[in-house]
Amino acid sequence: MSRPPRARASVLDAFEDLLVESGERAATMDAIAKAAGVSKGGLLYHYASKEALETALLERLDELVEADIARIEQAPEGSVAYFLRSSVLHDDPLDRAIIATSRLAQGGSAHAGAALRSIRERWEATIRPHVRDRVTLELVMLVSDGLYFNNTLDDQSVPGPVPTGEALDALIALVEATVRP
Amino acid sequence: MSRPPRARASVLDAFEDLLVESGERAATMDAIAKAAGVSKGGLLYHYASKEALETALLERLDELVEADIARIEQAPEGSVAYFLRSSVLHDDPLDRAIIATSRLAQGGSAHAGAALRSIRERWEATIRPHVRDRVTLELVMLVSDGLYFNNTLDDQSVPGPVPTGEALDALIALVEATVRP
DNA sequence: GTCTATATACAGATAGAC
DNA sequence: GTCTATCTGTATATAGAC
């Protein structure tokens, strides 16, 4: 755990980037090695197989989610507002890890699918105390899922259909007014 | 168009099934041929390439969406309620086509991604007259997206986190009360 | 720790018989 | 229209030098 080699992290970054930017088909061992600036042999010294790389991505995701949940609970603007607002961000490490994992899940990885379900449960448990009842909890979760889903479909050129700026503020205000306990 | 050979349709069905049940990695030409009960050569007589198969799936999706939009507009229970309820179904042809297309989009297919964005725009235009304003329209669309997203992650064994039965009725009632013009 | 070279498997696609 | 056999490219992974 201590002092992990620089190359190891940059290989994982390259894997994640390729998944996010170009999809699972593009994330081959060759492409990952090239993007990370190492040879295929070098890559395989750090991660002995593609499955090892996927496992490492899932572990990174898990750590990022843990930190995110702490932030949700302490957010000054309120947990629901913070949770929804953070569902629409694009380029922070957590969102990239989620989108990458989502690509793997849709490709057929059962582990990745299970990881996403587990994250959703942890978020749900965190939000539960801050809403009125079961139904309003569903509403918050589904709006968040919807925001994430649109993130995953975003292509870098076209702006996504998801609200930003004042439209996002208005959406959050609407949801908060509806779900407040 | 008239009297399309039975085998042609069953090849497309097999492609869709493999995408939905097992993800894009599993949907190889070999696996598709086997599932459809034809040889690889037989498959390639009907669809000369994998891209042709993807194009056919997108065309099927387009037709199903067209029919769906007509149903949304005429639904006796109201367009918003019908739209949300139909977002949670699992085994109708439209949902399977959407999930299959979603797998291709996450795999990296730009065409599939564009098709999903186009569907979303058509739905949005259909729902627009039935809600109060821009913000409530966003809310309905995002809840629908959230329901679909959870569908795509559902694994066949575990029941998904998405509401059914009375919980779904309550959710729909909540959203309708919030967005009604 | 990182490299080159190579083994093995499997993908998509072609050729041509029936 | 459907088949078998085969070509070609490319994916993951191994072996072993440096």
CSV table of C-alpha atoms (C1' of nucleotides) in Angstrom, one decimal:
chain,number,residue,atom,x,y,z
A,1,MET,CA,0.0,0.0,0.0
A,2,SER,CA,2.7,2.5,0.9
A,3,ARG,CA,4.6,4.3,-1.9
A,4,PRO,CA,2.9,2.6,-4.8
A,5,PRO,CA,5.0,3.0,-8.0
A,6,ARG,CA,4.1,5.9,-10.2
A,7,ALA,CA,3.7,3.7,-13.2
A,8,ARG,CA,1.1,1.5,-11.5
A,9,ALA,CA,-1.2,4.4,-10.9
A,10,SER,CA,-0.8,5.8,-14.4
A,11,VAL,CA,-1.7,2.4,-15.9
A,12,LEU,CA,-4.9,2.4,-13.9
A,13,ASP,CA,-5.6,6.0,-14.9
A,14,ALA,CA,-5.1,5.1,-18.6
A,15,PHE,CA,-7.5,2.2,-18.3
A,16,GLU,CA,-10.1,4.4,-16.7
A,17,ASP,CA,-9.6,7.2,-19.3
A,18,LEU,CA,-10.0,4.8,-22.2
A,19,LEU,CA,-13.2,3.4,-20.8
A,20,VAL,CA,-14.6,6.8,-20.1
A,21,GLU,CA,-13.6,8.5,-23.4
A,22,SER,CA,-13.9,5.6,-25.9
A,23,GLY,CA,-15.8,2.7,-24.3
A,24,GLU,CA,-14.8,-0.8,-23.4
A,25,ARG,CA,-13.9,-2.0,-26.9
A,26,ALA,CA,-11.1,0.6,-27.0
A,27,ALA,CA,-9.7,-0.3,-23.6
A,28,THR,CA,-7.3,-3.1,-24.8
A,29,MET,CA,-4.1,-4.0,-23.1
A,30,ASP,CA,-2.2,-2.5,-26.0
A,31,ALA,CA,-4.0,0.8,-25.9
A,32,ILE,CA,-3.7,1.0,-22.1
A,33,ALA,CA,0.0,0.4,-22.3
A,34,LYS,CA,0.4,3.0,-25.0
A,35,ALA,CA,-1.6,5.6,-23.2
A,36,ALA,CA,0.3,5.0,-19.9
A,37,GLY,CA,3.6,5.3,-21.7
A,38,VAL,CA,4.8,1.8,-20.9
A,39,SER,CA,5.2,-1.4,-22.9
A,40,LYS,CA,2.7,-4.2,-22.6
A,41,GLY,CA,5.2,-6.2,-20.6
A,42,GLY,CA,5.6,-3.3,-18.3
A,43,LEU,CA,1.9,-3.1,-17.8
A,44,LEU,CA,1.6,-6.8,-17.1
A,45,TYR,CA,4.3,-6.5,-14.4
A,46,HIS,CA,1.9,-4.2,-12.4
A,47,TYR,CA,-1.3,-5.9,-13.3
A,48,ALA,CA,-1.0,-9.5,-14.3
A,49,SER,CA,-4.2,-9.7,-16.2
A,50,LYS,CA,-7.1,-7.6,-17.4
A,51,GLU,CA,-9.2,-8.9,-14.6
A,52,ALA,CA,-6.6,-7.6,-12.1
A,53,LEU,CA,-7.0,-4.2,-13.7
A,54,GLU,CA,-10.8,-4.3,-13.3
A,55,THR,CA,-10.4,-5.3,-9.7
A,56,ALA,CA,-8.1,-2.4,-9.1
A,57,LEU,CA,-10.6,0.0,-10.7
A,58,LEU,CA,-13.4,-1.3,-8.4
A,59,GLU,CA,-11.2,-0.8,-5.4
A,60,ARG,CA,-10.4,2.7,-6.4
A,61,LEU,CA,-14.1,3.3,-6.8
A,62,ASP,CA,-14.9,2.0,-3.4
A,63,GLU,CA,-12.4,4.3,-1.7
A,64,LEU,CA,-13.8,7.3,-3.7
A,65,VAL,CA,-17.4,6.5,-2.7
A,66,GLU,CA,-16.4,6.2,1.0
A,67,ALA,CA,-15.0,9.7,0.8
A,68,ASP,CA,-18.0,11.0,-1.1
A,69,ILE,CA,-20.4,9.7,1.5
A,70,ALA,CA,-18.5,11.6,4.2
A,71,ARG,CA,-18.9,14.7,2.1
A,72,ILE,CA,-22.6,14.1,1.6
A,73,GLU,CA,-23.2,13.9,5.3
A,74,GLN,CA,-21.3,17.1,6.1
A,75,ALA,CA,-22.4,19.2,3.2
A,76,PRO,CA,-23.5,22.7,4.4
A,77,GLU,CA,-26.0,23.2,1.6
A,78,GLY,CA,-27.8,20.0,2.7
A,79,SER,CA,-27.2,16.3,1.9
A,80,VAL,CA,-29.9,16.1,-0.8
A,81,ALA,CA,-28.8,19.2,-2.6
A,82,TYR,CA,-25.1,18.2,-2.4
A,83,PHE,CA,-25.9,14.6,-3.6
A,84,LEU,CA,-27.9,15.8,-6.6
A,85,ARG,CA,-25.4,18.5,-7.5
A,86,SER,CA,-22.5,16.0,-7.4
A,87,SER,CA,-24.4,13.6,-9.6
A,88,VAL,CA,-24.0,15.9,-12.5
A,89,LEU,CA,-20.3,16.7,-12.4
A,90,HIS,CA,-18.2,15.4,-15.1
A,91,ASP,CA,-14.5,15.4,-14.4
A,92,ASP,CA,-13.9,14.7,-10.8
A,93,PRO,CA,-12.3,11.3,-10.0
A,94,LEU,CA,-15.4,9.7,-8.6
A,95,ASP,CA,-17.5,10.4,-11.6
A,96,ARG,CA,-14.9,9.1,-13.9
A,97,ALA,CA,-14.6,5.9,-11.8
A,98,ILE,CA,-18.3,5.4,-11.9
A,99,ILE,CA,-18.6,6.0,-15.6
A,100,ALA,CA,-15.7,3.6,-16.2
A,101,THR,CA,-17.3,1.0,-14.0
A,102,SER,CA,-20.6,1.5,-15.8
A,103,ARG,CA,-18.9,0.7,-19.1
A,104,LEU,CA,-17.6,-2.6,-17.7
A,105,ALA,CA,-21.0,-3.5,-16.2
A,106,GLN,CA,-22.7,-3.0,-19.6
A,107,GLY,CA,-20.0,-5.0,-21.2
A,108,GLY,CA,-21.0,-7.9,-19.1
A,109,SER,CA,-18.9,-7.8,-16.0
A,110,ALA,CA,-20.9,-9.1,-13.1
A,111,HIS,CA,-18.4,-7.7,-10.6
A,112,ALA,CA,-18.8,-4.2,-12.0
A,113,GLY,CA,-22.6,-4.5,-11.9
A,114,ALA,CA,-22.6,-5.6,-8.3
A,115,ALA,CA,-20.3,-2.7,-7.4
A,116,LEU,CA,-22.7,-0.2,-8.9
A,117,ARG,CA,-25.6,-1.7,-7.1
A,118,SER,CA,-23.6,-1.6,-3.8
A,119,ILE,CA,-22.8,2.1,-4.3
A,120,ARG,CA,-26.4,2.8,-4.9
A,121,GLU,CA,-27.4,1.1,-1.6
A,122,ARG,CA,-24.8,3.1,0.3
A,123,TRP,CA,-26.0,6.4,-1.1
A,124,GLU,CA,-29.5,5.4,-0.4
A,125,ALA,CA,-28.8,4.7,3.2
A,126,THR,CA,-27.0,8.1,3.5
A,127,ILE,CA,-29.9,10.1,2.0
A,128,ARG,CA,-32.7,8.2,3.8
A,129,PRO,CA,-32.5,10.3,7.1
A,130,HIS,CA,-32.8,13.5,5.0
A,131,VAL,CA,-36.1,12.8,3.2
A,132,ARG,CA,-39.7,12.4,4.3
A,133,ASP,CA,-40.4,8.8,3.4
A,134,ARG,CA,-39.7,5.8,1.1
A,135,VAL,CA,-41.3,7.4,-1.9
A,136,THR,CA,-39.4,10.6,-1.8
A,137,LEU,CA,-36.2,8.6,-1.2
A,138,GLU,CA,-37.0,6.8,-4.5
A,139,LEU,CA,-37.5,10.1,-6.2
A,140,VAL,CA,-34.1,11.5,-5.1
A,141,MET,CA,-32.3,8.3,-6.0
A,142,LEU,CA,-33.9,8.1,-9.5
A,143,VAL,CA,-33.1,11.7,-10.3
A,144,SER,CA,-29.5,11.0,-9.3
A,145,ASP,CA,-29.5,7.8,-11.4
A,146,GLY,CA,-30.9,9.8,-14.3
A,147,LEU,CA,-28.2,12.4,-14.1
A,148,TYR,CA,-25.5,9.7,-14.0
A,149,PHE,CA,-27.0,7.8,-16.9
A,150,ASN,CA,-26.9,10.9,-19.0
A,151,ASN,CA,-23.3,11.5,-18.0
A,152,THR,CA,-22.4,8.1,-19.3
A,153,LEU,CA,-24.0,8.8,-22.7
A,154,ASP,CA,-22.5,12.2,-23.0
A,155,ASP,CA,-20.3,12.5,-25.9
A,156,GLN,CA,-17.5,15.0,-25.5
A,157,SER,CA,-18.4,17.1,-28.4
A,158,VAL,CA,-22.2,17.6,-27.9
A,159,PRO,CA,-23.4,19.1,-24.6
A,160,GLY,CA,-25.6,16.7,-22.7
A,161,PRO,CA,-29.3,17.1,-22.2
A,162,VAL,CA,-28.7,17.5,-18.4
A,163,PRO,CA,-29.4,20.8,-16.7
A,164,THR,CA,-26.5,23.0,-15.5
A,165,GLY,CA,-26.3,26.4,-13.8
A,166,GLU,CA,-29.6,28.0,-13.0
A,167,ALA,CA,-31.6,25.1,-14.5
A,168,LEU,CA,-29.8,22.7,-12.1
A,169,ASP,CA,-30.4,25.0,-9.2
A,170,ALA,CA,-34.1,25.1,-10.0
A,171,LEU,CA,-34.3,21.3,-10.3
A,172,ILE,CA,-32.6,20.8,-7.0
A,173,ALA,CA,-34.9,23.4,-5.3
A,174,LEU,CA,-37.9,21.5,-6.8
A,175,VAL,CA,-36.8,18.1,-5.6
A,176,GLU,CA,-35.8,19.5,-2.1
A,177,ALA,CA,-39.2,21.1,-1.7
A,178,THR,CA,-40.9,17.8,-2.6
A,179,VAL,CA,-38.9,15.5,-0.4
A,180,ARG,CA,-38.1,17.6,2.7
A,181,PRO,CA,-39.2,15.8,5.9
B,1,MET,CA,-39.5,-5.3,-46.7
B,2,SER,CA,-42.3,-7.8,-47.5
B,3,ARG,CA,-42.1,-11.3,-46.2
B,4,PRO,CA,-38.7,-11.0,-44.5
B,5,PRO,CA,-37.2,-14.5,-44.0
B,6,ARG,CA,-37.8,-16.0,-40.6
B,7,ALA,CA,-34.1,-16.6,-40.1
B,8,ARG,CA,-33.3,-12.9,-40.6
B,9,ALA,CA,-35.5,-11.9,-37.8
B,10,SER,CA,-34.3,-14.6,-35.5
B,11,VAL,CA,-30.7,-13.6,-36.0
B,12,LEU,CA,-31.5,-10.0,-35.0
B,13,ASP,CA,-33.5,-11.4,-32.0
B,14,ALA,CA,-30.5,-13.5,-31.0
B,15,PHE,CA,-28.1,-10.5,-31.2
B,16,GLU,CA,-30.5,-8.4,-29.0
B,17,ASP,CA,-30.9,-11.2,-26.5
B,18,LEU,CA,-27.2,-11.7,-26.1
B,19,LEU,CA,-26.6,-8.0,-25.6
B,20,VAL,CA,-29.4,-7.8,-23.0
B,21,GLU,CA,-28.6,-10.9,-21.1
B,22,SER,CA,-24.9,-11.1,-21.3
B,23,GLY,CA,-23.5,-7.8,-22.5
B,24,GLU,CA,-21.6,-6.7,-25.5
B,25,ARG,CA,-18.5,-9.0,-25.0
B,26,ALA,CA,-20.7,-12.0,-25.3
B,27,ALA,CA,-22.5,-10.9,-28.5
B,28,THR,CA,-19.9,-12.3,-31.0
B,29,MET,CA,-20.9,-13.4,-34.5
B,30,ASP,CA,-20.3,-17.1,-33.4
B,31,ALA,CA,-22.5,-16.8,-30.4
B,32,ILE,CA,-25.2,-15.0,-32.3
B,33,ALA,CA,-25.2,-17.7,-35.0
B,34,LYS,CA,-25.4,-20.4,-32.5
B,35,ALA,CA,-28.2,-18.8,-30.6
B,36,ALA,CA,-30.2,-18.2,-33.8
B,37,GLY,CA,-29.6,-21.8,-34.9
B,38,VAL,CA,-27.8,-20.9,-38.0
B,39,SER,CA,-24.1,-21.2,-39.1
B,40,LYS,CA,-21.8,-18.2,-39.2
B,41,GLY,CA,-22.1,-18.3,-43.0
B,42,GLY,CA,-25.8,-18.3,-42.8
B,43,LEU,CA,-25.8,-15.4,-40.5
B,44,LEU,CA,-23.5,-13.4,-42.8
B,45,TYR,CA,-25.8,-14.0,-45.7
B,46,HIS,CA,-28.5,-12.0,-43.9
B,47,TYR,CA,-26.2,-9.4,-42.3
B,48,ALA,CA,-23.0,-8.9,-44.1
B,49,SER,CA,-21.2,-7.5,-41.1
B,50,LYS,CA,-21.5,-6.8,-37.5
B,51,GLU,CA,-22.1,-3.1,-38.3
B,52,ALA,CA,-25.1,-4.2,-40.5
B,53,LEU,CA,-26.5,-6.0,-37.5
B,54,GLU,CA,-26.1,-2.9,-35.3
B,55,THR,CA,-27.8,-0.8,-37.9
B,56,ALA,CA,-30.7,-3.2,-38.1
B,57,LEU,CA,-31.1,-3.1,-34.3
B,58,LEU,CA,-31.2,0.7,-34.4
B,59,GLU,CA,-33.9,0.6,-37.1
B,60,ARG,CA,-36.0,-1.8,-35.0
B,61,LEU,CA,-35.6,0.5,-32.1
B,62,ASP,CA,-36.7,3.5,-34.1
B,63,GLU,CA,-39.9,1.7,-35.2
B,64,LEU,CA,-40.7,0.6,-31.6
B,65,VAL,CA,-40.2,4.2,-30.3
B,66,GLU,CA,-42.5,5.6,-32.9
B,67,ALA,CA,-45.2,3.2,-31.8
B,68,ASP,CA,-44.5,4.0,-28.1
B,69,ILE,CA,-44.9,7.7,-28.7
B,70,ALA,CA,-48.3,7.1,-30.2
B,71,ARG,CA,-49.2,5.1,-27.1
B,72,ILE,CA,-47.9,7.8,-24.7
B,73,GLU,CA,-50.1,10.4,-26.4
B,74,GLN,CA,-53.2,8.4,-26.2
B,75,ALA,CA,-52.8,6.8,-22.8
B,76,PRO,CA,-56.1,7.0,-20.8
B,77,GLU,CA,-54.2,7.2,-17.4
B,78,GLY,CA,-52.3,10.3,-18.7
B,79,SER,CA,-49.1,10.7,-20.7
B,80,VAL,CA,-46.8,11.3,-17.7
B,81,ALA,CA,-48.1,8.3,-15.7
B,82,TYR,CA,-48.0,6.0,-18.8
B,83,PHE,CA,-44.5,7.3,-19.7
B,84,LEU,CA,-43.1,6.6,-16.2
B,85,ARG,CA,-44.8,3.3,-15.8
B,86,SER,CA,-43.5,2.0,-19.2
B,87,SER,CA,-40.0,3.1,-18.2
B,88,VAL,CA,-39.9,0.3,-15.6
B,89,LEU,CA,-41.1,-2.6,-17.6
B,90,HIS,CA,-38.6,-5.3,-18.4
B,91,ASP,CA,-39.6,-7.7,-21.1
B,92,ASP,CA,-41.4,-5.8,-23.7
B,93,PRO,CA,-39.7,-5.5,-27.1
B,94,LEU,CA,-39.1,-1.8,-26.7
B,95,ASP,CA,-37.3,-2.1,-23.4
B,96,ARG,CA,-35.1,-4.9,-24.7
B,97,ALA,CA,-34.2,-2.9,-27.8
B,98,ILE,CA,-33.3,0.1,-25.6
B,99,ILE,CA,-31.2,-2.0,-23.2
B,100,ALA,CA,-29.4,-3.6,-26.1
B,101,THR,CA,-28.7,-0.2,-27.7
B,102,SER,CA,-27.5,1.1,-24.4
B,103,ARG,CA,-24.9,-1.8,-24.2
B,104,LEU,CA,-23.6,-0.8,-27.7
B,105,ALA,CA,-23.5,2.8,-26.7
B,106,GLN,CA,-21.4,2.1,-23.6
B,107,GLY,CA,-19.2,-0.2,-25.6
B,108,GLY,CA,-18.2,2.8,-27.7
B,109,SER,CA,-20.7,2.9,-30.6
B,110,ALA,CA,-21.3,6.5,-31.6
B,111,HIS,CA,-24.4,5.6,-33.6
B,112,ALA,CA,-26.0,3.8,-30.7
B,113,GLY,CA,-25.2,6.8,-28.4
B,114,ALA,CA,-26.8,9.2,-30.9
B,115,ALA,CA,-29.8,7.0,-31.2
B,116,LEU,CA,-30.4,7.0,-27.5
B,117,ARG,CA,-30.1,10.8,-27.4
B,118,SER,CA,-32.5,11.1,-30.2
B,119,ILE,CA,-35.1,8.9,-28.5
B,120,ARG,CA,-34.8,11.0,-25.4
B,121,GLU,CA,-35.5,14.1,-27.4
B,122,ARG,CA,-38.6,12.6,-29.0
B,123,TRP,CA,-39.9,11.5,-25.6
B,124,GLU,CA,-39.2,15.0,-24.1
B,125,ALA,CA,-41.1,16.7,-26.9
B,126,THR,CA,-44.0,14.3,-26.3
B,127,ILE,CA,-44.2,14.9,-22.6
B,128,ARG,CA,-43.6,18.7,-22.8
B,129,PRO,CA,-47.3,19.7,-23.3
B,130,HIS,CA,-48.3,17.7,-20.2
B,131,VAL,CA,-46.1,19.3,-17.6
B,132,ARG,CA,-46.0,22.8,-16.0
B,133,ASP,CA,-42.6,24.1,-17.2
B,134,ARG,CA,-39.0,23.3,-18.1
B,135,VAL,CA,-38.0,22.2,-14.6
B,136,THR,CA,-40.8,19.8,-14.1
B,137,LEU,CA,-40.1,18.4,-17.6
B,138,GLU,CA,-36.5,17.8,-16.5
B,139,LEU,CA,-37.8,16.0,-13.4
B,140,VAL,CA,-40.0,13.6,-15.4
B,141,MET,CA,-37.2,12.9,-17.9
B,142,LEU,CA,-34.6,12.2,-15.2
B,143,VAL,CA,-36.9,9.9,-13.3
B,144,SER,CA,-37.5,8.0,-16.5
B,145,ASP,CA,-33.8,7.9,-17.2
B,146,GLY,CA,-33.2,6.6,-13.7
B,147,LEU,CA,-35.7,3.8,-14.1
B,148,TYR,CA,-34.1,2.8,-17.4
B,149,PHE,CA,-30.6,3.0,-16.1
B,150,ASN,CA,-31.5,0.6,-13.3
B,151,ASN,CA,-33.1,-1.7,-15.8
B,152,THR,CA,-29.9,-2.0,-17.7
B,153,LEU,CA,-28.0,-2.9,-14.5
B,154,ASP,CA,-30.5,-5.4,-13.3
B,155,ASP,CA,-29.1,-8.8,-13.2
B,156,GLN,CA,-31.6,-11.5,-13.8
B,157,SER,CA,-31.2,-13.2,-10.5
B,158,VAL,CA,-31.4,-10.3,-8.0
B,159,PRO,CA,-34.5,-8.1,-8.1
B,160,GLY,CA,-33.6,-4.5,-9.0
B,161,PRO,CA,-33.8,-1.5,-6.6
B,162,VAL,CA,-36.6,0.0,-8.7
B,163,PRO,CA,-40.1,0.3,-7.3
B,164,THR,CA,-42.9,-2.0,-8.5
B,165,GLY,CA,-46.6,-2.4,-7.6
B,166,GLU,CA,-47.8,0.0,-5.0
B,167,ALA,CA,-44.5,1.7,-4.5
B,168,LEU,CA,-44.4,2.5,-8.2
B,169,ASP,CA,-48.0,3.8,-8.1
B,170,ALA,CA,-47.0,6.1,-5.2
B,171,LEU,CA,-44.0,7.4,-7.0
B,172,ILE,CA,-46.0,8.1,-10.1
B,173,ALA,CA,-48.6,9.9,-8.0
B,174,LEU,CA,-45.9,12.0,-6.4
B,175,VAL,CA,-44.3,13.0,-9.7
B,176,GLU,CA,-47.7,13.8,-11.3
B,177,ALA,CA,-48.7,16.0,-8.4
B,178,THR,CA,-45.4,17.8,-8.7
B,179,VAL,CA,-45.4,18.4,-12.4
B,180,ARG,CA,-49.1,18.8,-13.3
B,181,PRO,CA,-49.6,22.1,-15.3
C,1,DG,C1',10.9,-2.9,-13.2
C,2,DT,C1',10.7,-2.6,-17.9
C,3,DC,C1',11.6,-4.3,-22.2
C,4,DT,C1',11.1,-7.5,-26.9
C,5,DA,C1',9.5,-11.5,-28.9
C,6,DT,C1',6.3,-14.9,-29.1
C,7,DA,C1',2.5,-18.3,-28.0
C,8,DT,C1',-2.4,-19.1,-28.1
C,9,DA,C1',-7.0,-18.0,-28.8
C,10,DC,C1',-10.7,-16.0,-30.9
C,11,DA,C1',-12.7,-12.2,-33.3
C,12,DG,C1',-14.8,-10.7,-37.9
C,13,DA,C1',-15.0,-11.8,-42.6
C,14,DT,C1',-14.2,-14.4,-47.3
C,15,DA,C1',-14.6,-18.4,-50.6
C,16,DG,C1',-16.9,-21.4,-52.6
C,17,DA,C1',-19.6,-26.1,-52.3
C,18,DC,C1',-24.3,-27.6,-51.9
D,1,DG,C1',-30.2,-19.6,-48.4
D,2,DT,C1',-27.4,-22.2,-45.8
D,3,DC,C1',-23.4,-24.7,-45.1
D,4,DT,C1',-17.9,-25.8,-44.1
D,5,DA,C1',-13.4,-24.4,-44.4
D,6,DT,C1',-10.2,-20.9,-44.2
D,7,DC,C1',-7.9,-16.3,-44.1
D,8,DT,C1',-6.4,-12.2,-41.5
D,9,DG,C1',-6.2,-9.3,-37.8
D,10,DT,C1',-5.9,-8.5,-33.1
D,11,DA,C1',-6.6,-9.7,-28.1
D,12,DT,C1',-4.7,-11.6,-23.8
D,13,DA,C1',-1.0,-13.6,-21.8
D,14,DT,C1',3.8,-15.9,-21.4
D,15,DA,C1',9.0,-16.3,-21.6
D,16,DG,C1',13.0,-14.6,-20.8
D,17,DA,C1',16.6,-10.8,-21.8
D,18,DC,C1',18.3,-6.5,-19.8
